Amino acid sequence: MPSKTTARTTARATAKAATQRKSEARRARSDLYRRLIVDGAERLFAERGVDDTRMEEIASEAGLSLGTLYSVFSGKAEVVAAVHAARLAELLSASIDAARGGRTTLDLLLAGIRGYVRYFLEHPNYLRMHLREGYAWSGEHAAPTRERADAWSEGLTVLTTLIERGRDDGDFTCGAPAVEARILIAAQQVQLAAWVESGMSAPIDTVLSDVENYVCRMFVVRGDAD
């Protein structure tokens, strides 16, 4: 027969395990709610814009009660920030992953841009939400939050470094790398906006090819002009 000490120890361990399971269940439930809200809000923001979307509509689109929505986010600004935080992390990862294995500077530049543009093409709701916000991708000052300005700055730094390397190696003929990088970012915004305005009917590979051709025309690549 177990001693009283052993019984108390077993009871405490059982209670602790039960508490941990409940905590894990709460976290899993909260994570599920968060994903549903982010996905639902993104769809609405793409269709209507942030200003014209109400919290009640976000809750309905997510399939949740308004009270549940407010238990996860205190207001619409937090929902908007959560959408961008989730998508920008994925976007950065997609660009980095796409550039792995590139041999030349041009390979790296094209692969990174391809990964960036492909992400938007494969996530048209986020692209449309981004475009609806109406700020120019070519300038950090236009980003509405510090987090998004930081993400923009990080992307600009990567592009600038690659362009500078290509120029120094004699592979690219270009102006100031930081300015050329801003022009590239702005050009991608224009090309993606044109795709949305045309009904998003052009195949993804066609859009990617157009983007790559623009990059190659922008820089005179040694050997290509011969």
PDB file of C-alpha atoms in Angstrom, residues 1 36 57 97 132:
ATOM      1  CA  MET A   1       0.000   0.000   0.000  1.00  0.00           C
ATOM      2  CA  LEU A  36      -8.894  32.175 -38.320  1.00  0.00           C
ATOM      3  CA  GLU A  57     -17.472  41.639 -39.929  1.00  0.00           C
ATOM      4  CA  ASP A  97      14.866  30.447 -49.535  1.00  0.00           C
ATOM      5  CA  ARG A 132      -5.189  49.166 -51.051  1.00  0.00           C
TER       6      ARG A 132
END
